[in-house]
Tab-separated table of C-alpha atoms and ligand atoms in Angstrom:
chain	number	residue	atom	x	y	z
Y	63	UNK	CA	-48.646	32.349	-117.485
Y	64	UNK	CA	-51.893	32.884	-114.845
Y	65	UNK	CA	-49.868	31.857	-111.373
Y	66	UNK	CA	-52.973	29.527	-110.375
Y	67	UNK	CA	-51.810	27.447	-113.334
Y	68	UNK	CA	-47.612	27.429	-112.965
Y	69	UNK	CA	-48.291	26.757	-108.784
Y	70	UNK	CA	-50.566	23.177	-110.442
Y	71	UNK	CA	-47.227	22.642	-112.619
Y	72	UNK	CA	-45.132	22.658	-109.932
Y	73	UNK	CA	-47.479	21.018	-107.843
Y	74	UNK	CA	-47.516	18.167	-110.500
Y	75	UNK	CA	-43.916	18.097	-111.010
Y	76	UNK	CA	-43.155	17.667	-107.060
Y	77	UNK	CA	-45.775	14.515	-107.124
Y	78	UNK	CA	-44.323	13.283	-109.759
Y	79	UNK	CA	-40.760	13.198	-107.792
Y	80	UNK	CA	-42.727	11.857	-104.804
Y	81	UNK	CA	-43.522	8.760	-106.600
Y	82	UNK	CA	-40.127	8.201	-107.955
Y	83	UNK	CA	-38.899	8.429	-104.614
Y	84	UNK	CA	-41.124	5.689	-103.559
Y	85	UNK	CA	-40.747	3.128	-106.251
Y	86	UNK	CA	-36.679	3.736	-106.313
Y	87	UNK	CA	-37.000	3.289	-101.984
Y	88	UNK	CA	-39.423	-0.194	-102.606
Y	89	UNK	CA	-37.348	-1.524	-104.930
Y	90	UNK	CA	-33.950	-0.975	-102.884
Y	91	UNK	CA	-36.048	-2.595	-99.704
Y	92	UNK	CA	-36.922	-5.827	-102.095
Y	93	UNK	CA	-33.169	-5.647	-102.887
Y	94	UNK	CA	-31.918	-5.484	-99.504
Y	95	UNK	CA	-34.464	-7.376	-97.742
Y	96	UNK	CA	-36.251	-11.860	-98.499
Y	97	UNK	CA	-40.138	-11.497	-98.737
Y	98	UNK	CA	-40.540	-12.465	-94.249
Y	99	UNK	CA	-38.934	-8.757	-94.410
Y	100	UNK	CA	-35.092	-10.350	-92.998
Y	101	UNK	CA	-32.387	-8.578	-94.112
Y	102	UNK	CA	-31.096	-10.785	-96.790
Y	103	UNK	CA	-27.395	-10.986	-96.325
Y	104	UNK	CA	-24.646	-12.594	-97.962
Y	105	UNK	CA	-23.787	-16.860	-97.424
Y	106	UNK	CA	-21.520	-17.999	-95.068
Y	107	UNK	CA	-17.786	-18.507	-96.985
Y	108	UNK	CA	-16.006	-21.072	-96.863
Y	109	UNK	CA	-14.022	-19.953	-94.040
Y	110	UNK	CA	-17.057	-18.128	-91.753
Y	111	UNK	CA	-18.161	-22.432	-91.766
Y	112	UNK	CA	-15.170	-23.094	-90.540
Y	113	UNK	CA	-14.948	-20.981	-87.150
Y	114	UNK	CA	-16.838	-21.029	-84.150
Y	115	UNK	CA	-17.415	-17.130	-83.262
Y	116	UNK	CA	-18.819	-16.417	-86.619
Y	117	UNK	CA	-21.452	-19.372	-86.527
Y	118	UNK	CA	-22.562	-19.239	-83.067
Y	119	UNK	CA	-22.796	-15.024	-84.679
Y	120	UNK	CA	-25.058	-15.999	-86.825
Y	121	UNK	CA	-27.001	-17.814	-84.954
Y	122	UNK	CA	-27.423	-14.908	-82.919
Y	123	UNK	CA	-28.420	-12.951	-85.870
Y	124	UNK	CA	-30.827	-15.118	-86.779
Y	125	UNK	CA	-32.580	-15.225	-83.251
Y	126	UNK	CA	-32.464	-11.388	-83.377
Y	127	UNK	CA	-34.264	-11.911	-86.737
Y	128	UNK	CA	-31.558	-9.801	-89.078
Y	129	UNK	CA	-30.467	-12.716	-90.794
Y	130	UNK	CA	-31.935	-15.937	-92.689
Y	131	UNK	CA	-32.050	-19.629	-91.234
Y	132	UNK	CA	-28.436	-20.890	-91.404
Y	133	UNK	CA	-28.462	-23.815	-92.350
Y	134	UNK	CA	-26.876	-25.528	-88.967
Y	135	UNK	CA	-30.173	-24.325	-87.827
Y	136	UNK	CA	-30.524	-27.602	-86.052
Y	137	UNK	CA	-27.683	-26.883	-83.135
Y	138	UNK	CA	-29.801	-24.754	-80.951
Y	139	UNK	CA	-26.312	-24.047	-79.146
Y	140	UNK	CA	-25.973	-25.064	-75.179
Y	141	UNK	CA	-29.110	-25.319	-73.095
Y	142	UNK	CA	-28.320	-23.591	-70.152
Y	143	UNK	CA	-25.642	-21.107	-71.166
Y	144	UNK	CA	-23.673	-21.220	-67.940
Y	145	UNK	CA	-22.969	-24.900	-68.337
Y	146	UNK	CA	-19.482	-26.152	-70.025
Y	147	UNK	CA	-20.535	-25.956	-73.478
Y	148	UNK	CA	-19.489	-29.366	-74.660
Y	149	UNK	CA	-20.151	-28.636	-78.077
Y	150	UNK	CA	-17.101	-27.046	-78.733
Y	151	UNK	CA	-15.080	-30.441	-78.745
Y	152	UNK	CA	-17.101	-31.569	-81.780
Y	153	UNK	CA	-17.576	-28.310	-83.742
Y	154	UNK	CA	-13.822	-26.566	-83.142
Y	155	UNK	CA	-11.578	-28.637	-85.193
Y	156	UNK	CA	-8.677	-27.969	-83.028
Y	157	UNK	CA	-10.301	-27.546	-80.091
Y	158	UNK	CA	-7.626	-29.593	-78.281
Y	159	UNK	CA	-4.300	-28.264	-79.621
Y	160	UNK	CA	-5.634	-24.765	-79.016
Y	161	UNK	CA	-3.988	-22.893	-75.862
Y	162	UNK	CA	-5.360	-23.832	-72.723
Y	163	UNK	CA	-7.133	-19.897	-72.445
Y	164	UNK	CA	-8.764	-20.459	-75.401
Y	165	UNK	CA	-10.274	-23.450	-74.517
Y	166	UNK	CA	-11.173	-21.943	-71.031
Y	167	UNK	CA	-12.861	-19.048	-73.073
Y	168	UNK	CA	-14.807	-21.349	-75.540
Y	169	UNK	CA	-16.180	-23.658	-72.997
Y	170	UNK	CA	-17.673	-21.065	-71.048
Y	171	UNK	CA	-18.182	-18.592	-74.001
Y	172	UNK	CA	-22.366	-18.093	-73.381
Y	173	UNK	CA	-22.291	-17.427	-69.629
Y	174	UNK	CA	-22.908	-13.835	-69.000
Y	175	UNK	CA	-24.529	-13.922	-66.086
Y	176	UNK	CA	-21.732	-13.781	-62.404
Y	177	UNK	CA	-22.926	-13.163	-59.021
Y	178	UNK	CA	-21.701	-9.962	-57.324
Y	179	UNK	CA	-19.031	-10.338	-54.500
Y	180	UNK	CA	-18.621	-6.443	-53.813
Y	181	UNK	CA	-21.028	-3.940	-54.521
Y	182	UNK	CA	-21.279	-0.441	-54.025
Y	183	UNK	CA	-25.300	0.669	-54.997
Y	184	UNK	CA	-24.620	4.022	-53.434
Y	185	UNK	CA	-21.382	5.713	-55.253
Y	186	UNK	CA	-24.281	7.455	-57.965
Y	187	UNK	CA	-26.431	8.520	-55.633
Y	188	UNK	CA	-24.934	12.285	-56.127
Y	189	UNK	CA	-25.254	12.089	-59.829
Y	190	UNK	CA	-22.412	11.937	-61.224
Y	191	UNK	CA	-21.090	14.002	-64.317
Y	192	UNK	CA	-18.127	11.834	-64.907
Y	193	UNK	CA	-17.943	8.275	-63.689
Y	194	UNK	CA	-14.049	6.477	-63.812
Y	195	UNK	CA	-14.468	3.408	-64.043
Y	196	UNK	CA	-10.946	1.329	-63.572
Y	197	UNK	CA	-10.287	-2.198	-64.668
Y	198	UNK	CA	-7.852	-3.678	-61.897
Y	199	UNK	CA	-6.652	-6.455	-60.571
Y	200	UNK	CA	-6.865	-7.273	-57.192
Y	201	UNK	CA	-3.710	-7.411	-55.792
Y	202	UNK	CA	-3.108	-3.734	-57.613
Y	203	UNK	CA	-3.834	-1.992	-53.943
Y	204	UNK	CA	-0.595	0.462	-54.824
Y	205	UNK	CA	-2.283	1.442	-58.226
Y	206	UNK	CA	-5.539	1.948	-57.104
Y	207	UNK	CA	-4.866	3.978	-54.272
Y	208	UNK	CA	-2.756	5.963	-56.684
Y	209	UNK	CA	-5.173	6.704	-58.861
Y	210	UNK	CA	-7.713	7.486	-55.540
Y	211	UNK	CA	-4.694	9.939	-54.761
Y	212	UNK	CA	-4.462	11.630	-57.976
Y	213	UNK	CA	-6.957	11.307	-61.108
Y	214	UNK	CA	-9.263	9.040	-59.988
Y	215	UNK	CA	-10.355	11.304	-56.518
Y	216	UNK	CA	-13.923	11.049	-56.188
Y	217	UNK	CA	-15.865	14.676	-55.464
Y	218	UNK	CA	-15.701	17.436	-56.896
Y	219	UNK	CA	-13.349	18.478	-59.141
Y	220	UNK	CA	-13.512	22.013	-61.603
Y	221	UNK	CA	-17.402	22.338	-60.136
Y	222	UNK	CA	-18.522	18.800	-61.704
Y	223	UNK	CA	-19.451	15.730	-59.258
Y	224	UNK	CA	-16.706	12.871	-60.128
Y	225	UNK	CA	-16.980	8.936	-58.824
Y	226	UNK	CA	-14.860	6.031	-59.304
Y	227	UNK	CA	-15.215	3.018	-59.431
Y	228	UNK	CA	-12.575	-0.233	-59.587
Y	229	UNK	CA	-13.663	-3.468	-61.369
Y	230	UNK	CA	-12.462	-6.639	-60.193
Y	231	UNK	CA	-13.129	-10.469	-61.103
Y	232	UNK	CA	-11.720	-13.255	-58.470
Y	233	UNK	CA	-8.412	-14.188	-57.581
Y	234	UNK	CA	-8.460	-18.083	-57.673
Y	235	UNK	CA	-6.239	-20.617	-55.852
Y	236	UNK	CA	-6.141	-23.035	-59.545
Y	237	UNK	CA	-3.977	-19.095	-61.307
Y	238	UNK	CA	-1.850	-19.890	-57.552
Y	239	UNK	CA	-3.027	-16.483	-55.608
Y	240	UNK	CA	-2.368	-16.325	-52.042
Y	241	UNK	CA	-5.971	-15.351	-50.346
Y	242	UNK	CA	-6.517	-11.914	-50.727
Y	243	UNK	CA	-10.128	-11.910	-50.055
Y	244	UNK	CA	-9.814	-9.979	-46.323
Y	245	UNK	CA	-7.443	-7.480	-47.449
Y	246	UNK	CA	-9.914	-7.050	-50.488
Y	247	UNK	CA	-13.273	-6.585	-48.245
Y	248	UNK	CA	-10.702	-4.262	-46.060
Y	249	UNK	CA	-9.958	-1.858	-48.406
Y	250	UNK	CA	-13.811	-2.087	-49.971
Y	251	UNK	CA	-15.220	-0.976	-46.497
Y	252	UNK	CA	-12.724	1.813	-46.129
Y	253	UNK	CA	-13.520	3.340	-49.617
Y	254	UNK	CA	-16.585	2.175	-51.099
Y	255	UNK	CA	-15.390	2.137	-54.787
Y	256	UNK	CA	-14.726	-1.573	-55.314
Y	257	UNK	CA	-16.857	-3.722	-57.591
Y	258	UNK	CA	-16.144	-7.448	-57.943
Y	259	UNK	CA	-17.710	-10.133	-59.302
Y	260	UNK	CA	-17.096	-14.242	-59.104
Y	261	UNK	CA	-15.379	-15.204	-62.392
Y	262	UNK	CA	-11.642	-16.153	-62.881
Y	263	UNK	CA	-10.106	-12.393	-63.839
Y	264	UNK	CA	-8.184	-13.184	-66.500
Y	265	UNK	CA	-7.344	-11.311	-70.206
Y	266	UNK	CA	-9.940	-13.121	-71.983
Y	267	UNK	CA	-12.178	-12.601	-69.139
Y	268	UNK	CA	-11.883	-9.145	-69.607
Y	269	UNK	CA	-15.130	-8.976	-72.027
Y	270	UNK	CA	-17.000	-10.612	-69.061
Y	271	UNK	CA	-15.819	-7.124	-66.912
Y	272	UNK	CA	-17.145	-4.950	-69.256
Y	273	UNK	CA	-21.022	-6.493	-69.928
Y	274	UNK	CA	-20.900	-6.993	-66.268
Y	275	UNK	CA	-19.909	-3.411	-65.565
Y	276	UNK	CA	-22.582	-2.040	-68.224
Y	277	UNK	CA	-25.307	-4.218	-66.781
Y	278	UNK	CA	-24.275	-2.507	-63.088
Y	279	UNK	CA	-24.528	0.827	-64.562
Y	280	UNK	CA	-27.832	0.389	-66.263
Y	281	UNK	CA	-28.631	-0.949	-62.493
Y	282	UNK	CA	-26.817	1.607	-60.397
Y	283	UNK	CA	-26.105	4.841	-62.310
Y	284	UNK	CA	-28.276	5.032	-65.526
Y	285	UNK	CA	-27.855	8.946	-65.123
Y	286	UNK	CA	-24.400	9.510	-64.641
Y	287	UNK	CA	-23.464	11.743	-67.902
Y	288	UNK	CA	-20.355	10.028	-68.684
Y	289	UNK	CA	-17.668	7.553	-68.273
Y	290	UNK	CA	-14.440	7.315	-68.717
Y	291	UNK	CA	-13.425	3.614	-68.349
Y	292	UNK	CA	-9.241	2.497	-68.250
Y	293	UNK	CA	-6.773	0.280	-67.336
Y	294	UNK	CA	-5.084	0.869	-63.687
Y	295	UNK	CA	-1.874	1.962	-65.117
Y	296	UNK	CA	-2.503	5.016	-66.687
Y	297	UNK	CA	-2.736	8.356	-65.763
Y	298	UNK	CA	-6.109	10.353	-67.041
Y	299	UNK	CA	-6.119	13.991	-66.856
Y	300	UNK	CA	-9.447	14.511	-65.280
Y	301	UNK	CA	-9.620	18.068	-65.437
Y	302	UNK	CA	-8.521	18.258	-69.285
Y	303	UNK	CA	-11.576	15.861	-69.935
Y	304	UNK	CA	-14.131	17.965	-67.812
Y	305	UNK	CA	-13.447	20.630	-69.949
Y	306	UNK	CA	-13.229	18.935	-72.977
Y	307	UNK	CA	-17.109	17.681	-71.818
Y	308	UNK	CA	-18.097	20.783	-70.900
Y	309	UNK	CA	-17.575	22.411	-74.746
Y	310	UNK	CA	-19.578	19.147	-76.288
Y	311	UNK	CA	-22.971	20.119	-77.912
Y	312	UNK	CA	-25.806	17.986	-76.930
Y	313	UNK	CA	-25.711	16.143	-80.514
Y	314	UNK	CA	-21.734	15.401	-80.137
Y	315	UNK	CA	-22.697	14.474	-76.437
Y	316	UNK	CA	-25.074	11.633	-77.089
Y	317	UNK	CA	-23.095	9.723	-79.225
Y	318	UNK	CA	-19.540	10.209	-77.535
Y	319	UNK	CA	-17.635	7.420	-78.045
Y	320	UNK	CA	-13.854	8.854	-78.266
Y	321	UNK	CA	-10.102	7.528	-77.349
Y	322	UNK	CA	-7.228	6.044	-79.576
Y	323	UNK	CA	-9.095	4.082	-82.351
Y	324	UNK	CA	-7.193	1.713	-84.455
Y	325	UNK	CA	-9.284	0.886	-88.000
Y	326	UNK	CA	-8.545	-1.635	-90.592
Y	327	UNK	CA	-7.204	-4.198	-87.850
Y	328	UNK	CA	-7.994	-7.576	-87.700
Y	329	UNK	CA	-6.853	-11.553	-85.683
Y	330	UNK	CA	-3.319	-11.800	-85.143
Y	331	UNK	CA	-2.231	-15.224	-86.489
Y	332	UNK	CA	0.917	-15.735	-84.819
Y	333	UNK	CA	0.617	-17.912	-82.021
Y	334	UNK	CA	3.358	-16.358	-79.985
Y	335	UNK	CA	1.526	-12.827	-79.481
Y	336	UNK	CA	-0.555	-11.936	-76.632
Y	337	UNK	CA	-3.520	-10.649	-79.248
Y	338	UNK	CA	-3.451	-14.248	-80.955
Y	339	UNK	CA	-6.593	-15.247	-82.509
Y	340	UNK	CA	-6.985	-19.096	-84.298
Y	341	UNK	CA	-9.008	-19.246	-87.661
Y	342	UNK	CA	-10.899	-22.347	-86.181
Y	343	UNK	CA	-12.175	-19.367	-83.532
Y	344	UNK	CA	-13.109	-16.401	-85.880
Y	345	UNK	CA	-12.601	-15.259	-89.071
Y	346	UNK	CA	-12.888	-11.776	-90.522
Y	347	UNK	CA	-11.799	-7.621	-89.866
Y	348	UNK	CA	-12.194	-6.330	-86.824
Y	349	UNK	CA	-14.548	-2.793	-86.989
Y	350	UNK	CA	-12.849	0.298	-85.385
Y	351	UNK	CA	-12.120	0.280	-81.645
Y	352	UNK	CA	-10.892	2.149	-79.140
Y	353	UNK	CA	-7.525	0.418	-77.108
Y	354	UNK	CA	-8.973	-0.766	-74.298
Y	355	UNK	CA	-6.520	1.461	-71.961
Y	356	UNK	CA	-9.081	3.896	-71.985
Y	357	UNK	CA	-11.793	5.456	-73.720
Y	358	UNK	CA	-14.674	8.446	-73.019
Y	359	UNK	CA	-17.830	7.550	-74.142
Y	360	UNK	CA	-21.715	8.785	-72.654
Y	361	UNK	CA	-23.505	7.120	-70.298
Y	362	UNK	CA	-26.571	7.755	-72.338
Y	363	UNK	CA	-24.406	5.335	-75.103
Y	364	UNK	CA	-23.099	2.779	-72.488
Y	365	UNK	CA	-27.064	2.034	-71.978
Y	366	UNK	CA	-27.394	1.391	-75.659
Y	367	UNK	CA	-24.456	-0.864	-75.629
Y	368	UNK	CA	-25.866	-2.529	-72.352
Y	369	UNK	CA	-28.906	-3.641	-74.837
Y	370	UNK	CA	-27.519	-4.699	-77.449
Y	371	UNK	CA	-24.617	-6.915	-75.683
Y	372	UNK	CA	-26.881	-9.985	-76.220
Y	373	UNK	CA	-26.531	-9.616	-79.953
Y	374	UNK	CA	-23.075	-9.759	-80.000
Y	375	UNK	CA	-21.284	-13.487	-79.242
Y	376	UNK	CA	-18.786	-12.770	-76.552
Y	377	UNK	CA	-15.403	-11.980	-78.180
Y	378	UNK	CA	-11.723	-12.794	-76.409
Y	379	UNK	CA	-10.110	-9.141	-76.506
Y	380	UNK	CA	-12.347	-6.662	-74.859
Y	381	UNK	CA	-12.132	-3.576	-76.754
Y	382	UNK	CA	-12.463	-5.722	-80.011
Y	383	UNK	CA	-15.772	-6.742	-78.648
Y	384	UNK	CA	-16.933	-3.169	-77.574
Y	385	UNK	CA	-16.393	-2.402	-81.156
Y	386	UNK	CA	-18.499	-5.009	-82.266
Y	387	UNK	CA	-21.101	-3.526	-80.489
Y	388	UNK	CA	-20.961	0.017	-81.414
Y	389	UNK	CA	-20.836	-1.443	-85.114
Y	390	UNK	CA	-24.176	-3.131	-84.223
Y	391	UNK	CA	-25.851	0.098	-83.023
Y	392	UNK	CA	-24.374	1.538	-86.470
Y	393	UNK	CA	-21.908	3.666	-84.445
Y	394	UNK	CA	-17.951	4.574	-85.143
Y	395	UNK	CA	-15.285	5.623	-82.340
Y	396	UNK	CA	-13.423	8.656	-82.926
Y	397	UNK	CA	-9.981	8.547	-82.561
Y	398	UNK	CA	-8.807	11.641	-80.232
Y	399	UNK	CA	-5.254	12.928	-80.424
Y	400	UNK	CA	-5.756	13.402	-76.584
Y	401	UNK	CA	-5.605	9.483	-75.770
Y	402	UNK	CA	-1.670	8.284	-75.946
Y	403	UNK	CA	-2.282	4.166	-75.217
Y	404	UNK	CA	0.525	3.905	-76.946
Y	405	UNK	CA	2.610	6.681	-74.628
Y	406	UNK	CA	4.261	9.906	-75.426
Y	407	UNK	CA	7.798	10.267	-76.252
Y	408	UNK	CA	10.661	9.747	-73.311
Y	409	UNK	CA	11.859	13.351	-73.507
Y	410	UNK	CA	8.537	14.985	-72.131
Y	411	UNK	CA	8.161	11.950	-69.426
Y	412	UNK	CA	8.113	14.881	-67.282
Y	413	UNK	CA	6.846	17.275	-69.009
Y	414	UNK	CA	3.616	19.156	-67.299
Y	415	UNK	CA	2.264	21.433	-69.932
Y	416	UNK	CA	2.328	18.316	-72.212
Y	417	UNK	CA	0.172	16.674	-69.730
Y	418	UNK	CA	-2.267	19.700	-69.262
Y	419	UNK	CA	-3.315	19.393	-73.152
Y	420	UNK	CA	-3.535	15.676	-72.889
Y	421	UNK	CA	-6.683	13.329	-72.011
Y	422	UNK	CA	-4.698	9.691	-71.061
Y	423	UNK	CA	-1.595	8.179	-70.763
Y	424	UNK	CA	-0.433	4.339	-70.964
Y	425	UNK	CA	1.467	3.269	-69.195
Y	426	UNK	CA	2.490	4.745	-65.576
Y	427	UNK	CA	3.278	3.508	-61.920
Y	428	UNK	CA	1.789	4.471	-58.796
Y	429	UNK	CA	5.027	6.814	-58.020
Y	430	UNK	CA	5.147	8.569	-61.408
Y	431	UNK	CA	0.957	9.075	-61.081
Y	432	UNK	CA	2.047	11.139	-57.939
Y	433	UNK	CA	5.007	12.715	-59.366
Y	434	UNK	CA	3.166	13.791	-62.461
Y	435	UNK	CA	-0.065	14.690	-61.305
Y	436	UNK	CA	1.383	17.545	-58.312
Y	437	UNK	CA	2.260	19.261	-61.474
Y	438	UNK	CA	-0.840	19.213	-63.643
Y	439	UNK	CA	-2.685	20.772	-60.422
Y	440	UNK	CA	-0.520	22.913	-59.330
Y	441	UNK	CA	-2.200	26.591	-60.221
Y	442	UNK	CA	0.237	29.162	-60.570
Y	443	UNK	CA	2.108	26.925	-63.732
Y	444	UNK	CA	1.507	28.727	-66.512
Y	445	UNK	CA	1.583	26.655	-70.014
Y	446	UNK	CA	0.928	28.072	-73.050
R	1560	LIG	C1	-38.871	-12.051	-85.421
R	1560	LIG	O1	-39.875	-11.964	-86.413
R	1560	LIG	C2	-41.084	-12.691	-86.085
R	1560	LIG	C3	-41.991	-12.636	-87.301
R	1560	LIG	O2	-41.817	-11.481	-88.047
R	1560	LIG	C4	-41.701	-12.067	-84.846
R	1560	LIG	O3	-42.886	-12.784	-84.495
R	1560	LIG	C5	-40.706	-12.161	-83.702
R	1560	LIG	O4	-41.221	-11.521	-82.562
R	1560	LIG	C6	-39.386	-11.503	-84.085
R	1560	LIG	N1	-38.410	-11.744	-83.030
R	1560	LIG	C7	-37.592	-10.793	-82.548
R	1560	LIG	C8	-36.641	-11.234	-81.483
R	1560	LIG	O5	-37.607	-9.651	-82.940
R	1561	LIG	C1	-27.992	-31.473	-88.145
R	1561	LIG	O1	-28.771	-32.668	-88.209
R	1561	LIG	C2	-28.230	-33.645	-89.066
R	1561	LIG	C3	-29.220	-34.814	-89.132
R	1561	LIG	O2	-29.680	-35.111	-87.861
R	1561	LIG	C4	-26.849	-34.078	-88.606
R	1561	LIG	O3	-26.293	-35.023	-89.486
R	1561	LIG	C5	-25.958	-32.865	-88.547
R	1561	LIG	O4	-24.698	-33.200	-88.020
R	1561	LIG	C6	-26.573	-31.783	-87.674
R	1561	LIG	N1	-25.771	-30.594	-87.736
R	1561	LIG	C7	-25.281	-30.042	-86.633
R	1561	LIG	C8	-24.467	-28.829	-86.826
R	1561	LIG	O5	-25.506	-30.475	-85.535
R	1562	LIG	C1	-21.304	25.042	-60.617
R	1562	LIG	O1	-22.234	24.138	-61.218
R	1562	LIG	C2	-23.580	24.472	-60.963
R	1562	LIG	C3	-24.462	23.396	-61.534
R	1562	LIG	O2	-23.762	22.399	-62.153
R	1562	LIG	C4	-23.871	25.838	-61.559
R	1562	LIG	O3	-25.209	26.195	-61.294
R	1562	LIG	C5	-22.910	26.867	-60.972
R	1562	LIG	O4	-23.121	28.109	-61.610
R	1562	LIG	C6	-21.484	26.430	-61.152
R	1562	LIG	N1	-20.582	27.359	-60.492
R	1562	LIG	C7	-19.504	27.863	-61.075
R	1562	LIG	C8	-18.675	28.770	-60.232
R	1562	LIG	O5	-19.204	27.607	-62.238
R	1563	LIG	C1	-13.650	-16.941	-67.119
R	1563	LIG	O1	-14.303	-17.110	-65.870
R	1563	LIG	C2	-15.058	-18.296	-65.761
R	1563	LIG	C3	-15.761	-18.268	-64.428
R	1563	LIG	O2	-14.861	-18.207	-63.382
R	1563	LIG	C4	-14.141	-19.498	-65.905
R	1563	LIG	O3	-14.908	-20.680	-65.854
R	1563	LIG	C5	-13.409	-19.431	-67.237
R	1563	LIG	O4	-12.482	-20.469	-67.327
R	1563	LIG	C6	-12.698	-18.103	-67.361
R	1563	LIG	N1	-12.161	-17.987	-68.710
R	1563	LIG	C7	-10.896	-17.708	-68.941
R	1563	LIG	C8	-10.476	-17.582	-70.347
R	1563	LIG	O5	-10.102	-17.543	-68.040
R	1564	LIG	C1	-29.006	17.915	-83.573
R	1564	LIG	O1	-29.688	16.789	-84.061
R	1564	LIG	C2	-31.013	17.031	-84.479
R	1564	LIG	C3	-31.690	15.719	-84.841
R	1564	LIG	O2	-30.770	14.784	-85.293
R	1564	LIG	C4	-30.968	18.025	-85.653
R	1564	LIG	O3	-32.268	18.321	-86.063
R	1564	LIG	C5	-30.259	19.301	-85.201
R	1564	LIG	O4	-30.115	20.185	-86.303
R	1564	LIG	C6	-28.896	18.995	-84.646
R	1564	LIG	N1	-28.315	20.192	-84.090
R	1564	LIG	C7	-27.065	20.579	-84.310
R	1564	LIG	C8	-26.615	21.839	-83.631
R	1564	LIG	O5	-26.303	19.943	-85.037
């Protein structure tokens, strides 16, 4: 066969697959998507009609344009969103047998927006490699100058510039808390790694802590390369995480989102547990998270989950709702080996070479932070 004539045959051939390619792609678009180019998703059921988060999510959807007009599309939801939303009396059917924290959440559900108290604008002004960020309490001051003592020492640690930083909500007189406020703006001059806000720190305000946190970052420290954020009881081991960072490829890098994911969970229904979640609130799985006693993630990521916050309604548990969001930037945790939320077994309590190979640890006191970390640093321990 003369070549100029078998190179037109392929030639053919390969246009030929072209345009198969582009009818099969149109007609899975016309599948997937209603003619004003909306992703056409499935109807309510039954039971999404029945609970609050998942309508006031739709809603949301539909303002972000990825879904079709619900068909409440005449409750344009509260006017200004950090009123009492008053709807919820009406459109929760048990809005007033519900536990008094869930109607606290509900009626304040839309406000996202808390002025500052405490902030510290300077901490990233170094550029820092890995930012701790802490959620604490503020009468914690033992824990937090634990963790200042031990993991959590801004500087530099293994050649890499480290900050920390604590989160804090208020301590109001109506949850009976002596005034704390001096002591607070005390230990915030002497260290310059408190953040707090003016909103009622409680569990289900915890959600509020993190968009407020990612909203200071974007602000503050948009360049920091990554974060480690966790509860004030555990114990991190900040140098086996530099490391672990320092091995990442660029690709694994921008997408890190790591810790001790739990999949195929979803709304506890017994009204006794702390995780306790009504039907009349939401219905549904829960995607994968990470426990919210800490997770690792890129500060290139927490940027992306700064944006799309507003898409997601704000959910109760915090780490339930940082899910959400990854799921809505089409993003999965991975669940590292390294992250024991759920602690490590009694016998190697006091272990150090267990320690050196692992990333966090849930839960531990100010004295056994001490106790534990003199070991992981000390240099001439060797571990296989
Ligand atoms: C939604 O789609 C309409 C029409 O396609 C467009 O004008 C509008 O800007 C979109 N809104 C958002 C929030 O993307
Ligand atoms: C929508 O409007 C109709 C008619 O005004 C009313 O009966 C209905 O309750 C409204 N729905 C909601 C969810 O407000
Ligand atoms: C420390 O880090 C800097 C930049 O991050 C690098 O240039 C330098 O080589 C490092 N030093 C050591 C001893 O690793
Ligand atoms: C969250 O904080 C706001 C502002 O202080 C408060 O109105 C609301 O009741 C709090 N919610 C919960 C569940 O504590
Ligand atoms: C990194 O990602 C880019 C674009 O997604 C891809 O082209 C490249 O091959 C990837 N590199 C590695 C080492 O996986």
């Amino acid at each position: 066969m003369p070549v100029a004539f078998r190179k037109a045959q392929v030639l053919y051939v390969m246009m030929m697959l072209n345009v198969f390619v582009c009818v099969l792609m149109s007609v899975l678009w016309n599948l997937g998507h209603d003619k004003s180019g909306r992703r056409a998703v499935q109807a309510p059921t039954e039971a999404e009609r029945g609970s609050f988060w998942n309508r006031e999510q739709r809603r949301l959807d539909f303002i972000y344009n990825l879904t079709e007009l619900p068909d409440w599309s005449n409750d344009t939801g509260p006017l200004n969103p950090c009123d009492p939303d008053y709807r919820v009396h009406t459109q929760i059917s048990d809005y007033n047998s519900l536990p008094q924290r869930f109607q606290d959440f509900l009626l304040h559900m839309h406000c996202r927006t808390y002025p500052m108290l405490i902030n510290q604008p300077h901490v990233c002004e170094d550029t820092p490699f890995l930012l701790l960020v802490v959620k604490s309490l503020t009468p914690h001051f033992d824990r937090r100058q634990a963790i200042r003592e031990t993991w959590g020492r801004a500087g530099v640690l293994a050649n890499r510039t480290v900050a920390t930083v604590f989160l804090l909500g208020n301590t109001m007189s109506i949850d009976h808390f002596p005034d704390l406020l001096p002591m607070l703006g005390h230990e915030a001059e002497l260290h310059n790694d408190l953040l707090q806000w003016d909103y009622r720190d409680t569990f289900f305000n915890l959600t509020l802590k993190e968009i407020l946190f990612l909203e200071w970052f974007s602000q503050n420290c948009p360049h920091a390369q990554y974060i480690l954020k966790g509860d004030d009881d555990v114990l991190v081991n900040t140098l086996r995480i530099i490391d672990f960072l320092e091995g990442l490829s660029e690709n694994q890098s921008r997408d890190l989102f790591i810790g001790d994911v739990i999949s195929n969970a979803g709304p506890h229904r017994n009204r006794k547990l702390k995780y306790f979640i009504p039907e009349s609130v939401f219905v549904g799985q829960y995607p994968p998270y990470a426990g919210g006693g800490g997770y690792l993630y890129s500060g290139d990521l927490a940027l992306r989950l700064h944006s799309v916050s507003p898409q997601v309604v704000l959910y109760p548990i915090d780490d339930v709702y940082t899910g959400m969001c990854l799921k809505k930037l089409g993003l999965v945790p991975e669940k590292h080996s390294g992250f024991k939320t759920f602690d490590i077994e009694e016998r190697y309590k006091y272990n150090t070479c267990v320690y050196r190979r692992l990333m966090l640890v849930h839960s531990r006191t100010p004295q056994e932070l001490l106790k534990i970390w003199s070991g992981i640093v000390r240099p001439e321990l060797d571990c296989l």
